[in-house]
Short mmCIF file of N, CA and C in Angstrom, two decimals:
data_model
loop_
_atom_site.label_atom_id
_atom_site.label_comp_id
_atom_site.label_asym_id
_atom_site.label_seq_id
_atom_site.Cartn_x
_atom_site.Cartn_y
_atom_site.Cartn_z
N MET A 1 -23.15 10.69 -12.23
CA MET A 1 -22.76 8.93 -12.05
C MET A 1 -23.24 8.54 -11.24
N GLN A 2 -23.90 6.99 -11.67
CA GLN A 2 -24.45 6.32 -10.71
C GLN A 2 -23.40 5.36 -10.43
N LEU A 3 -22.87 4.78 -8.81
CA LEU A 3 -21.87 3.82 -8.90
C LEU A 3 -22.76 2.75 -8.74
N GLY A 4 -22.41 1.75 -8.92
CA GLY A 4 -22.77 0.25 -8.72
C GLY A 4 -23.12 -0.36 -7.45
N ARG A 5 -23.53 -1.11 -7.45
CA ARG A 5 -23.86 -1.81 -6.17
C ARG A 5 -22.84 -3.11 -5.77
N GLU A 6 -21.96 -2.79 -5.76
CA GLU A 6 -20.79 -3.91 -5.74
C GLU A 6 -20.15 -3.56 -4.23
N MET A 7 -19.66 -4.57 -3.64
CA MET A 7 -18.71 -4.91 -2.85
C MET A 7 -17.54 -5.78 -3.40
N HIS A 8 -16.44 -4.94 -3.17
CA HIS A 8 -14.96 -5.95 -3.10
C HIS A 8 -14.14 -6.18 -1.99
N ILE A 9 -14.02 -7.25 -2.08
CA ILE A 9 -13.06 -7.49 -0.95
C ILE A 9 -11.85 -7.76 -1.13
N TRP A 10 -10.89 -7.42 -0.36
CA TRP A 10 -9.43 -7.83 -0.77
C TRP A 10 -8.73 -8.28 0.12
N LEU A 11 -8.01 -9.82 0.03
CA LEU A 11 -7.50 -10.30 1.35
C LEU A 11 -5.75 -10.46 0.73
N GLY A 12 -4.92 -10.21 1.65
CA GLY A 12 -3.57 -10.16 1.87
C GLY A 12 -2.81 -11.66 2.69
N GLU A 13 -1.76 -11.43 2.10
CA GLU A 13 -0.88 -12.71 3.22
C GLU A 13 -0.62 -11.91 4.44
N PRO A 14 -0.72 -12.73 5.52
CA PRO A 14 -0.51 -12.27 6.70
C PRO A 14 1.01 -11.50 6.85
N VAL A 15 1.09 -10.49 7.39
CA VAL A 15 2.50 -9.83 7.72
C VAL A 15 3.58 -10.94 7.78
N GLY A 16 3.61 -11.82 8.39
CA GLY A 16 5.10 -13.01 8.72
C GLY A 16 5.13 -13.90 7.47
N GLY A 17 3.76 -13.73 6.40
CA GLY A 17 4.15 -14.69 5.52
C GLY A 17 4.82 -13.84 4.38
N VAL A 18 5.35 -12.93 4.63
CA VAL A 18 5.83 -12.04 3.42
C VAL A 18 7.25 -12.03 3.81
N GLY A 19 7.96 -12.53 2.93
CA GLY A 19 9.81 -12.06 3.14
C GLY A 19 10.21 -11.08 3.22
N GLU A 20 11.39 -10.70 3.48
CA GLU A 20 12.08 -9.57 3.59
C GLU A 20 12.46 -8.78 2.48
N ALA A 21 12.93 -9.62 1.23
CA ALA A 21 13.13 -9.47 0.19
C ALA A 21 11.96 -8.83 -0.53
N ARG A 22 10.83 -9.29 -0.49
CA ARG A 22 9.21 -8.80 -0.94
C ARG A 22 9.08 -8.02 -0.44
N VAL A 23 8.93 -7.66 0.77
CA VAL A 23 8.88 -6.20 1.72
C VAL A 23 9.76 -5.02 1.15
N ASN A 24 11.21 -5.26 0.63
CA ASN A 24 11.86 -4.29 0.73
C ASN A 24 11.57 -3.86 -0.99
N GLU A 25 10.89 -4.92 -1.64
CA GLU A 25 10.83 -4.57 -3.28
C GLU A 25 9.36 -3.56 -2.95
N PHE A 26 8.70 -3.72 -2.16
CA PHE A 26 7.25 -3.52 -1.75
C PHE A 26 7.40 -2.18 -1.77
N ALA A 27 8.27 -1.45 -1.01
CA ALA A 27 8.58 -0.44 -0.19
C ALA A 27 9.11 0.42 -1.65
N GLN A 28 9.74 -0.15 -2.28
CA GLN A 28 10.56 1.10 -3.55
C GLN A 28 9.18 1.35 -3.83
N THR A 29 7.95 0.91 -3.94
CA THR A 29 6.81 1.73 -4.79
C THR A 29 6.02 2.84 -3.60
N LEU A 30 6.68 2.85 -2.49
CA LEU A 30 6.03 3.84 -1.34
C LEU A 30 6.74 4.97 -1.81
N SER A 31 6.04 6.14 -1.55
CA SER A 31 6.64 7.44 -1.61
C SER A 31 7.63 7.73 -0.56
N VAL A 32 8.47 9.21 -0.37
CA VAL A 32 9.33 9.41 0.20
C VAL A 32 8.96 9.01 1.48
N SER A 33 7.72 10.07 1.56
CA SER A 33 7.18 10.52 3.13
C SER A 33 6.50 8.81 3.64
N GLU A 34 6.26 8.10 2.76
CA GLU A 34 5.62 6.90 3.20
C GLU A 34 6.65 5.95 3.74
N ARG A 35 7.87 5.78 2.72
CA ARG A 35 9.17 5.01 3.61
C ARG A 35 9.45 5.62 4.91
N ALA A 36 9.25 6.95 5.20
CA ALA A 36 10.08 7.34 6.39
C ALA A 36 9.27 7.52 7.29
N ARG A 37 7.77 7.04 7.09
CA ARG A 37 7.01 6.57 8.04
C ARG A 37 7.07 5.34 8.53
N ALA A 38 7.22 4.48 7.75
CA ALA A 38 7.58 3.12 7.99
C ALA A 38 8.76 2.93 8.45
N GLU A 39 9.67 3.57 8.36
CA GLU A 39 11.20 3.59 9.09
C GLU A 39 10.63 3.79 10.70
N ARG A 40 9.86 4.59 10.81
CA ARG A 40 9.97 5.50 12.17
C ARG A 40 9.18 4.22 12.54
N HIS A 41 7.98 3.14 12.23
CA HIS A 41 7.49 2.26 12.55
C HIS A 41 8.48 1.22 13.03
N SER A 42 9.43 1.17 12.63
CA SER A 42 10.64 -0.11 12.39
C SER A 42 11.08 0.04 14.11
N ARG A 43 10.79 1.14 14.86
CA ARG A 43 11.30 1.11 16.07
C ARG A 43 10.15 0.22 16.74
N THR A 44 8.98 0.21 16.46
CA THR A 44 7.94 -0.76 17.24
C THR A 44 7.68 -1.68 16.47
N GLY A 45 8.50 -2.36 15.81
CA GLY A 45 8.17 -3.28 15.05
C GLY A 45 7.18 -3.43 14.03
N ARG A 46 6.53 -2.24 13.53
CA ARG A 46 5.69 -2.36 12.78
C ARG A 46 5.94 -1.99 11.41
N TYR A 47 7.40 -2.17 11.15
CA TYR A 47 7.91 -1.60 9.57
C TYR A 47 7.33 -2.53 8.51
N GLN A 48 7.20 -3.78 8.52
CA GLN A 48 6.48 -4.84 7.70
C GLN A 48 5.41 -4.24 7.61
N ARG A 49 4.58 -4.23 8.41
CA ARG A 49 2.87 -3.88 8.20
C ARG A 49 2.68 -2.70 7.41
N THR A 50 3.53 -1.50 7.99
CA THR A 50 3.11 -0.66 7.48
C THR A 50 3.66 -0.08 5.92
N VAL A 51 4.58 -0.86 5.21
CA VAL A 51 4.62 -0.92 3.96
C VAL A 51 4.25 -2.15 3.23
N LEU A 52 3.26 -3.04 3.94
CA LEU A 52 2.60 -3.86 2.96
C LEU A 52 1.29 -3.24 3.27
N SER A 53 0.80 -2.45 4.28
CA SER A 53 -0.07 -2.05 3.67
C SER A 53 -0.37 -0.65 3.07
N ARG A 54 0.65 -0.06 2.92
CA ARG A 54 0.79 1.04 2.17
C ARG A 54 0.87 0.74 0.60
N PHE A 55 1.43 -0.59 0.37
CA PHE A 55 1.82 -1.55 -0.85
C PHE A 55 0.57 -1.67 -1.31
N MET A 56 -0.51 -2.48 -0.66
CA MET A 56 -1.72 -3.04 -0.78
C MET A 56 -2.67 -1.83 -1.50
N LEU A 57 -2.89 -1.00 -0.78
CA LEU A 57 -3.81 0.05 -0.97
C LEU A 57 -3.08 0.54 -2.54
N ARG A 58 -2.13 0.82 -2.76
CA ARG A 58 -1.59 1.24 -4.28
C ARG A 58 -1.77 0.09 -5.48
N ASP A 59 -1.17 -0.69 -4.67
CA ASP A 59 -1.90 -2.37 -5.93
C ASP A 59 -3.12 -2.30 -6.34
N ILE A 60 -3.71 -2.30 -5.27
CA ILE A 60 -5.23 -2.33 -5.18
C ILE A 60 -5.75 -1.27 -6.15
N LEU A 61 -5.40 0.01 -5.94
CA LEU A 61 -6.15 1.35 -7.14
C LEU A 61 -5.58 0.95 -7.88
N SER A 62 -4.34 0.34 -8.76
CA SER A 62 -4.04 0.17 -9.72
C SER A 62 -4.39 -0.79 -10.52
N ARG A 63 -4.99 -1.84 -9.91
CA ARG A 63 -5.72 -2.60 -10.49
C ARG A 63 -7.22 -2.51 -11.02
N TYR A 64 -7.88 -0.95 -9.98
CA TYR A 64 -9.18 -0.77 -10.89
C TYR A 64 -8.59 0.41 -11.98
N VAL A 65 -7.41 0.98 -11.78
CA VAL A 65 -7.39 1.92 -12.84
C VAL A 65 -5.77 1.67 -13.48
N PRO A 66 -5.48 0.88 -14.41
CA PRO A 66 -4.56 0.00 -14.70
C PRO A 66 -3.34 1.09 -15.21
N ALA A 67 -3.95 2.24 -15.84
CA ALA A 67 -3.24 3.28 -16.37
C ALA A 67 -2.02 3.90 -15.37
N THR A 68 -2.39 4.11 -14.28
CA THR A 68 -1.61 4.40 -12.89
C THR A 68 -1.44 3.20 -12.45
N PRO A 69 0.47 3.42 -12.59
CA PRO A 69 1.18 2.13 -11.61
C PRO A 69 1.00 2.56 -10.10
N ALA A 70 1.39 1.40 -9.43
CA ALA A 70 1.40 1.45 -8.20
C ALA A 70 2.20 2.71 -7.75
N HIS A 71 3.53 2.68 -8.25
CA HIS A 71 4.43 4.11 -7.32
C HIS A 71 3.78 5.16 -7.73
N ALA A 72 3.32 5.44 -8.74
CA ALA A 72 2.41 7.06 -9.54
C ALA A 72 1.50 7.33 -8.62
N TRP A 73 0.88 6.73 -7.58
CA TRP A 73 -0.29 7.82 -6.77
C TRP A 73 0.05 8.31 -5.87
N GLN A 74 -0.34 9.45 -5.93
CA GLN A 74 -0.17 10.84 -4.79
C GLN A 74 -1.23 10.78 -3.72
N PHE A 75 -0.96 10.61 -2.51
CA PHE A 75 -2.04 11.04 -1.55
C PHE A 75 -1.50 12.29 -0.50
N GLU A 76 -2.57 12.67 -0.13
CA GLU A 76 -2.24 13.91 0.40
C GLU A 76 -3.20 13.75 2.23
N THR A 77 -2.45 14.18 2.93
CA THR A 77 -3.22 13.94 4.55
C THR A 77 -3.93 15.35 4.30
N GLY A 78 -4.53 15.40 5.48
CA GLY A 78 -5.40 16.33 5.84
C GLY A 78 -5.45 16.44 7.66
N SER A 79 -6.14 17.56 7.91
CA SER A 79 -6.57 17.60 9.44
C SER A 79 -7.48 16.39 9.69
#
């Protein structure tokens, strides 16, 4: 398979530009472990950033693979 020579750049709103209700909505697309990680980051004030970054990843992947909704992506972490 030969990959094209394209570059796609995605831009998102600054964290402060997204309301709490939207952040909570986005959090529902995350896996249980991603939500737990976001909750741990709430102590450092990074809850919104964590939720938004994970949601954006899922949303962007779903735009390239429309048959897979954002909540259905599964990720593994390695060493």
